[in-house]
Amino acid sequence: MSGMKDRIHIPIDTRALEVLRAIEAAQESAWFVGGCVRDAFLGKRAQDFDIATSASWQTVAAIAAKHGWRVIDTGAAHGSIAVAVDGMLVETTTYRVESGYSDARRPDSVTFVDAIEADLARRDFRMNALAYHPERGILDLHGGRKDIAKGIVSTVGAPEERFGEDPLRIMRALRFCAQLGFQMDHATESALFACADGLGRIAVERVFAELSKLLLAPCAGRVIARYASVVAHACPELFSRSAAPSPDAWNSGAFERIARVLDAAPADRTVRFAALFCGIDAEEERRQANAGCKTTPAAEAARAALTSLKAPRRLTEDVCALVANRNAARPVQRETMLLLAARLGGDTAFMRRLCALQDAEDNADGITLPVARTEFFDRLVCAGEPLSRRDLAISGKDLVACGMQPGPAIATALDALLHEVVYGRIANDENELIAAIPSSAFSPACLPD
Ligand code: ATP
Ligand code: MG
């Protein structure tokens, strides 16, 4: 047992250390566990700290109150409560021990180790089953450091059993591979494919949270290309045939293209989710977009998938709009881009995402443009170009003041003026714009003699 412990020191944020010390001062035991210990061995600075402790969440809450720290219920039913110290959230979880482990909370050092031992055995992956204490050192009972050194994700104990207990671990395994660039251990991978249908039992909110992390990770493309069939068990709508104009279009090449688009896309959740619907050769999509269809099969598939994942409404709408418009106007040209921006209501954040998605698709297809759309669009913004009718030097109110009838004709007239400005036929200047209003826009009573 003692041979497993090493007096290695890893950097711990002083605020997290304060929480550990406060728990110990109350005669309870505590260890740092999970991501913060793993990340130390990866040479990464941990962003958040998890503590496993003999203290119940009520005890932790009382300790926090004594120190004037705020607590947040992050799962009190499972013994988890987060303590906020100077803007740092430290997650604490009471040792997860098997029933009958009655000594778990007895404050002597031997039992402390027994309790953390049982706790570590119930963690998901070996690399996550490491514990650290500033005086007692590293506790590595499952070969966690070996996995980290080799870059491998493997379960603690028999993978089929562990995935059967909690199928969310399947999504977590994929997520960690994508985040850390690790490979799946052979037995873990076989079990993951065999147990994938269990993902259907998992709350969609948890699936969505893990999938979001996976998609934002540096190796998302590789993981999606290899494990799309697994992810499809968590959300069948994601890779459904309805995303394709014809059933034949949805083949393995589609996954490879998705992977390339993901890898080329910026780490933006909206763009990365949209990339999942860019698997298909876009001919039919393009035809429909040019025909002015508001939606496309891929955009409809995106809506079905994100709705079933209970994704935030705004994300769903933006992803659908990105997918529907991705083929609408691809030329990197001032007029095309300005009119597209106007059609999309002058939403610059959305335009940047659309440009990023289109750039990523070109990149995936080996097309190199002299200047990326994202950069080109930013130049237009910096140059103060009009991105919507709101950017014109006159407003609807001005048109009414000039004698136009309030109503939809106002918007039509402004759009017509914007069109003229974009094509450089008139300047974006109040007098020029008013002079350019077609006389037909005025009601007969207002027409000059
Ligand atoms: P991150 O850097 O993303 O926070 P993490 O490893 O800390 O990575 P968390 O979700 O914060 O991941 O979980 C903290 C720890 O709790 C994990 O390292 C793991 O030991 C354990 N854990 C989390 N979820 C599970 C699960 N479903 N089954 C078993 N153990 C889990
Ligand atoms: Mg964590």
XYZ file of C-alpha atoms and ligand atoms in Angstrom:
481
model
C 0.000 0.000 0.000
C 2.656 2.524 1.035
C 4.603 1.720 -2.126
C 1.700 3.052 -4.129
C 1.990 6.428 -2.481
C 4.541 8.908 -3.699
C 5.602 12.089 -2.073
C 5.351 14.023 -5.278
C 4.131 17.571 -5.007
C 1.691 18.946 -7.473
C 0.628 22.574 -7.705
C -2.697 23.236 -6.007
C -4.467 26.570 -6.021
C -4.223 28.161 -2.561
C -7.995 28.620 -2.377
C -8.592 24.915 -3.018
C -5.943 24.123 -0.413
C -7.766 26.346 2.099
C -10.921 24.253 1.635
C -8.995 20.996 2.185
C -7.384 22.414 5.349
C -10.705 23.647 6.690
C -12.255 20.202 6.219
C -9.297 18.579 7.992
C -9.518 21.072 10.842
C -13.018 19.682 11.439
C -11.487 16.217 12.016
C -12.548 14.898 8.610
C -10.317 13.469 5.902
C -9.957 14.856 2.412
C -8.019 14.242 -0.811
C -7.761 16.013 -4.117
C -9.089 13.712 -6.820
C -10.075 13.592 -10.472
C -9.171 16.068 -13.185
C -6.879 18.304 -11.128
C -4.536 15.424 -10.281
C -4.672 14.011 -13.821
C -3.987 17.422 -15.356
C -0.942 17.948 -13.124
C 0.656 14.866 -14.714
C -0.230 16.203 -18.142
C 1.619 19.391 -17.292
C -1.619 21.341 -17.495
C -2.753 23.896 -14.957
C -6.028 22.646 -13.491
C -8.991 25.011 -13.811
C -11.129 23.397 -11.152
C -10.478 21.239 -8.134
C -12.388 18.243 -6.833
C -12.078 17.067 -3.251
C -13.212 13.655 -1.997
C -13.912 13.741 1.731
C -15.286 11.818 4.694
C -17.435 14.872 5.502
C -21.093 14.861 4.543
C -22.299 17.755 2.409
C -24.024 19.195 5.481
C -20.704 19.229 7.339
C -18.985 20.888 4.368
C -21.790 23.490 4.256
C -21.306 24.205 7.971
C -17.522 24.528 7.530
C -18.051 26.888 4.601
C -20.511 29.012 6.594
C -17.937 29.371 9.378
C -15.436 30.758 6.857
C -17.961 32.963 5.105
C -17.740 30.907 1.873
C -20.774 30.544 -0.319
C -21.869 27.017 -1.281
C -23.634 25.797 -4.388
C -25.659 22.612 -4.507
C -24.108 20.662 -7.354
C -25.727 17.340 -6.416
C -26.262 17.152 -2.668
C -28.333 14.007 -3.214
C -25.067 12.342 -4.331
C -23.004 14.062 -1.656
C -21.677 16.863 -3.871
C -21.509 20.504 -2.898
C -19.262 23.240 -4.299
C -17.561 25.831 -2.122
C -16.838 29.256 -3.617
C -13.633 30.853 -2.333
C -12.661 34.184 -3.924
C -14.151 33.269 -7.290
C -12.821 29.682 -7.282
C -15.346 26.843 -7.129
C -14.072 23.822 -5.251
C -16.266 20.776 -5.707
C -16.455 18.449 -2.700
C -17.989 14.977 -2.736
C -18.439 12.655 0.218
C -16.519 9.395 -0.304
C -18.586 7.097 -2.415
C -18.365 3.881 -0.471
C -20.106 0.547 -0.780
C -22.907 -0.009 1.714
C -21.601 -1.820 4.768
C -18.465 0.319 4.726
C -19.431 1.634 8.119
C -15.980 2.766 9.176
C -15.652 5.176 6.303
C -16.123 8.263 8.365
C -14.071 7.269 11.398
C -11.246 9.793 11.628
C -8.142 7.650 11.877
C -5.571 7.669 9.146
C -5.874 3.965 8.266
C -9.606 4.257 7.682
C -9.013 7.417 5.700
C -6.955 5.435 3.256
C -9.506 2.576 3.184
C -12.255 5.027 2.402
C -10.368 6.812 -0.375
C -9.434 3.391 -1.755
C -13.088 2.425 -2.075
C -13.845 5.842 -3.510
C -11.176 5.547 -6.200
C -12.360 2.078 -7.194
C -15.732 3.578 -8.109
C -14.326 6.257 -10.384
C -14.661 5.967 -14.150
C -11.188 5.830 -15.690
C -7.784 4.926 -14.331
C -6.365 8.349 -15.174
C -9.222 9.850 -13.111
C -8.725 7.465 -10.187
C -5.697 9.276 -8.785
C -5.748 11.004 -5.400
C -3.365 13.576 -3.996
C -2.770 14.953 -0.538
C -0.144 17.620 0.202
C 1.421 15.502 2.985
C 0.444 11.960 2.033
C 1.362 12.393 -1.626
C -0.069 10.587 -4.655
C -2.280 7.553 -4.274
C -2.232 5.605 -7.543
C -3.926 2.250 -7.014
C -5.105 1.628 -10.577
C -2.171 2.501 -12.777
C -3.484 5.964 -13.563
C -0.048 7.469 -14.130
C 0.893 4.678 -16.523
C -2.216 5.373 -18.614
C -1.453 9.087 -18.650
C 2.138 8.445 -19.731
C 0.940 6.171 -22.549
C -1.990 8.389 -23.492
C -4.654 5.751 -22.927
C -8.224 5.870 -21.632
C -9.213 2.689 -19.807
C -11.859 1.953 -17.198
C -11.202 1.097 -13.577
C -12.266 -2.563 -13.493
C -14.123 -4.536 -16.166
C -15.262 -2.082 -18.879
C -18.538 -3.848 -19.737
C -19.524 -3.768 -16.086
C -18.555 -0.129 -15.628
C -20.358 1.005 -18.817
C -23.369 -1.090 -17.796
C -23.519 0.654 -14.385
C -23.451 4.111 -15.959
C -23.548 4.375 -19.766
C -22.691 8.085 -19.582
C -19.121 6.865 -19.023
C -19.147 5.892 -22.717
C -19.642 9.535 -23.705
C -17.054 10.579 -21.119
C -14.517 8.147 -22.599
C -15.029 9.689 -26.054
C -14.871 13.196 -24.595
C -11.559 12.529 -22.838
C -10.041 11.052 -26.017
C -11.095 14.197 -27.887
C -9.831 16.577 -25.206
C -6.545 14.899 -24.389
C -5.735 13.306 -27.750
C -5.632 9.910 -26.003
C -6.317 6.510 -27.602
C -8.957 4.129 -26.311
C -7.644 1.034 -24.564
C -8.521 -2.047 -26.633
C -10.831 -3.771 -24.124
C -12.444 -0.473 -23.198
C -13.119 0.236 -26.868
C -14.719 -3.174 -27.516
C -16.955 -2.753 -24.465
C -17.871 0.739 -25.542
C -19.190 -0.503 -28.892
C -20.929 -3.442 -27.227
C -22.624 -1.294 -24.572
C -23.460 1.730 -26.752
C -27.202 1.029 -26.774
C -27.198 1.804 -23.033
C -26.770 5.462 -23.985
C -30.464 5.516 -24.837
C -31.214 5.284 -21.104
C -29.211 8.375 -20.167
C -30.821 11.745 -19.460
C -30.413 13.820 -22.640
C -29.159 16.807 -20.635
C -26.120 14.793 -19.539
C -25.533 13.545 -23.077
C -25.742 17.108 -24.388
C -23.224 18.366 -21.806
C -20.682 15.657 -22.700
C -21.278 15.996 -26.448
C -20.716 19.756 -26.202
C -17.362 19.213 -24.488
C -16.436 16.547 -27.044
C -17.213 18.793 -30.018
C -15.228 21.712 -28.602
C -12.153 19.551 -28.004
C -9.044 19.639 -30.226
C -9.419 16.023 -31.450
C -13.203 16.097 -31.969
C -12.906 15.186 -35.662
C -10.952 12.000 -35.129
C -13.294 10.858 -32.351
C -16.471 11.561 -34.366
C -15.067 9.785 -37.425
C -14.361 6.654 -35.390
C -17.275 6.670 -32.948
C -20.189 8.286 -34.821
C -22.097 5.004 -34.548
C -21.694 5.131 -30.763
C -22.793 8.761 -30.500
C -25.785 7.877 -32.689
C -27.064 5.698 -29.839
C -27.137 8.760 -27.583
C -29.002 10.793 -30.217
C -30.269 8.851 -33.253
C -31.354 12.121 -34.949
C -27.728 13.292 -35.194
C -26.712 11.061 -38.049
C -30.115 10.268 -39.481
C -30.711 9.703 -43.151
C -33.105 12.619 -43.212
C -30.035 14.851 -43.081
C -29.213 13.729 -46.595
C -31.076 14.581 -49.810
C -30.968 10.901 -50.691
C -30.328 7.862 -48.464
C -27.254 6.928 -50.511
C -25.574 10.224 -49.730
C -25.180 9.183 -46.114
C -22.150 6.907 -46.166
C -18.831 6.606 -44.379
C -17.402 9.385 -46.539
C -19.937 11.661 -44.904
C -18.381 11.016 -41.474
C -14.924 11.702 -42.811
C -16.041 15.007 -44.221
C -17.704 15.919 -40.904
C -14.426 15.108 -39.163
C -12.465 17.369 -41.500
C -14.947 20.223 -41.105
C -14.856 19.831 -37.299
C -11.084 19.943 -37.270
C -11.022 23.051 -39.446
C -13.744 24.869 -37.482
C -13.001 27.254 -34.611
C -13.775 26.022 -31.085
C -17.223 27.603 -31.063
C -20.097 25.457 -29.875
C -22.576 26.710 -32.486
C -20.191 26.243 -35.417
C -19.044 22.820 -34.204
C -22.631 21.558 -33.809
C -23.417 22.879 -37.294
C -20.381 20.985 -38.631
C -22.128 17.721 -37.666
C -24.625 18.414 -40.456
C -22.049 19.130 -43.154
C -21.376 15.528 -44.043
C -23.119 15.375 -47.345
C -22.078 16.515 -50.751
C -23.929 19.774 -50.872
C -25.330 19.776 -54.429
C -28.979 19.287 -53.483
C -28.629 21.514 -50.439
C -27.231 24.234 -52.644
C -30.026 23.898 -55.177
C -32.635 24.300 -52.451
C -30.837 27.240 -50.857
C -30.597 29.039 -54.189
C -34.258 28.359 -54.811
C -34.894 30.458 -51.706
C -36.027 27.569 -49.469
C -35.989 28.681 -45.861
C -34.826 25.269 -44.739
C -33.024 22.216 -46.060
C -33.024 18.519 -45.114
C -29.790 19.010 -43.165
C -31.214 22.001 -41.286
C -34.340 20.009 -40.454
C -32.178 17.150 -39.203
C -30.248 19.631 -37.047
C -33.496 20.868 -35.546
C -34.688 17.341 -34.783
C -31.360 16.396 -33.176
C -30.944 19.503 -31.047
C -34.570 19.452 -29.960
C -34.256 15.853 -28.831
C -31.087 16.791 -26.908
C -33.019 19.656 -25.252
C -30.294 22.051 -26.368
C -30.771 25.733 -25.490
C -33.253 27.337 -27.884
C -30.812 29.967 -29.102
C -28.214 27.345 -29.984
C -30.806 25.295 -31.869
C -32.010 28.287 -33.878
C -28.479 29.442 -34.709
C -27.291 25.967 -35.728
C -30.340 25.478 -37.967
C -29.827 28.896 -39.565
C -26.119 28.172 -40.135
C -26.865 24.833 -41.750
C -29.675 26.274 -43.871
C -27.574 29.231 -45.084
C -24.176 27.629 -45.453
C -24.606 27.288 -49.214
C -26.586 30.470 -49.731
C -23.789 32.801 -50.759
C -20.305 31.430 -50.935
C -18.403 33.913 -53.129
C -15.974 35.996 -51.119
C -17.130 39.241 -52.588
C -18.119 42.535 -50.994
C -21.611 42.899 -52.493
C -22.584 39.239 -51.977
C -21.494 39.311 -48.374
C -23.149 42.633 -47.547
C -26.465 41.549 -49.036
C -26.289 38.233 -47.195
C -25.591 40.104 -43.953
C -28.603 42.328 -44.673
C -30.818 39.333 -45.355
C -29.723 37.868 -42.019
C -30.684 41.063 -40.202
C -27.142 42.457 -39.889
C -26.275 40.044 -37.076
C -22.457 40.271 -37.117
C -21.912 37.471 -34.591
C -24.013 35.141 -36.743
C -22.250 36.258 -39.941
C -18.855 35.533 -38.372
C -20.008 32.024 -37.523
C -21.415 31.465 -40.996
C -18.124 32.626 -42.540
C -16.207 30.349 -40.147
C -18.350 27.355 -41.119
C -17.952 28.052 -44.832
C -14.192 28.519 -44.406
C -14.010 25.221 -42.500
C -15.913 23.438 -45.270
C -13.607 24.845 -47.962
C -10.644 23.866 -45.859
C -12.065 20.336 -45.490
C -12.440 20.123 -49.279
C -8.899 21.354 -49.918
C -10.049 24.704 -51.308
C -7.766 27.601 -50.430
C -9.080 31.116 -50.800
C -6.786 34.146 -51.158
C -8.448 35.566 -48.075
C -10.616 33.712 -45.574
C -14.260 34.786 -45.365
C -13.951 35.518 -41.659
C -11.132 37.954 -42.341
C -12.860 39.456 -45.370
C -16.044 40.017 -43.373
C -14.148 41.643 -40.499
C -12.614 44.054 -42.983
C -16.101 45.049 -44.171
C -17.157 45.631 -40.566
C -14.030 47.689 -39.820
C -14.620 49.762 -42.961
C -18.060 50.699 -41.577
C -19.918 49.117 -44.506
C -23.717 48.938 -44.100
C -24.699 45.472 -42.860
C -28.420 46.076 -42.610
C -31.013 48.757 -43.215
C -30.307 49.989 -39.673
C -26.906 51.133 -40.929
C -28.379 53.473 -43.514
C -28.052 57.213 -42.905
C -31.857 57.457 -42.796
C -34.451 55.478 -40.892
C -38.063 54.500 -41.375
C -39.039 57.524 -39.278
C -37.296 59.808 -41.785
C -39.259 58.224 -44.613
C -42.538 58.787 -42.751
C -41.475 62.390 -42.095
C -40.997 62.742 -45.853
C -44.576 61.687 -46.374
C -44.459 57.902 -46.793
C -47.283 55.828 -45.347
C -46.152 53.776 -42.322
C -46.291 50.052 -43.052
C -44.377 47.277 -44.791
C -43.560 49.547 -47.735
C -41.086 51.373 -45.494
C -38.936 48.270 -45.025
C -39.114 47.523 -48.755
C -37.985 51.054 -49.597
C -35.097 50.899 -47.109
C -33.994 47.543 -48.525
C -34.055 48.979 -52.030
C -31.907 51.904 -50.857
C -29.476 49.574 -49.095
C -29.164 47.603 -52.318
C -28.240 50.796 -54.197
C -25.707 51.767 -51.534
C -24.118 48.309 -51.566
C -23.705 48.507 -55.338
C -22.233 51.993 -55.015
C -24.932 53.662 -57.088
C -25.684 56.116 -54.300
C -23.745 57.190 -51.228
C -24.890 56.390 -47.700
C -25.794 60.027 -47.152
C -29.086 61.408 -45.860
C -29.805 63.792 -48.746
C -28.743 61.375 -51.454
C -30.862 58.616 -49.932
C -33.972 60.787 -49.702
C -33.483 61.994 -53.261
C -33.216 58.366 -54.376
C -36.520 57.197 -52.900
C -38.603 56.121 -55.905
C -41.642 58.355 -56.294
C -43.842 55.262 -56.442
C -43.057 54.755 -52.736
C -45.174 57.791 -51.837
C -48.922 57.703 -51.574
C -50.535 59.804 -54.354
C -51.654 62.510 -51.891
C -48.069 63.175 -50.912
C -46.576 63.357 -54.353
C -45.206 66.751 -55.207
C -47.184 68.740 -57.778
P -12.768 18.001 -16.144
O -11.396 18.520 -16.339
O -13.570 18.005 -17.372
O -13.495 18.605 -14.979
P -12.818 15.656 -14.513
O -12.095 14.358 -14.611
O -12.546 16.489 -13.315
O -12.532 16.446 -15.837
P -15.558 15.710 -13.705
O -16.785 15.524 -14.506
O -15.310 17.038 -13.079
O -14.348 15.321 -14.644
O -15.567 14.578 -12.594
C -14.643 14.571 -11.522
C -14.221 13.146 -11.218
O -15.358 12.396 -10.772
C -13.679 12.361 -12.404
O -12.302 12.586 -12.596
C -13.982 10.948 -12.022
O -13.013 10.476 -11.117
C -15.297 11.067 -11.272
N -16.468 10.836 -12.131
C -17.184 11.767 -12.803
N -18.223 11.215 -13.461
C -18.169 9.899 -13.214
C -18.970 8.777 -13.598
N -20.021 8.918 -14.418
N -18.613 7.561 -13.122
C -17.559 7.412 -12.300
N -16.770 8.414 -11.904
C -17.057 9.648 -12.337
Mg -13.572 18.346 -12.763
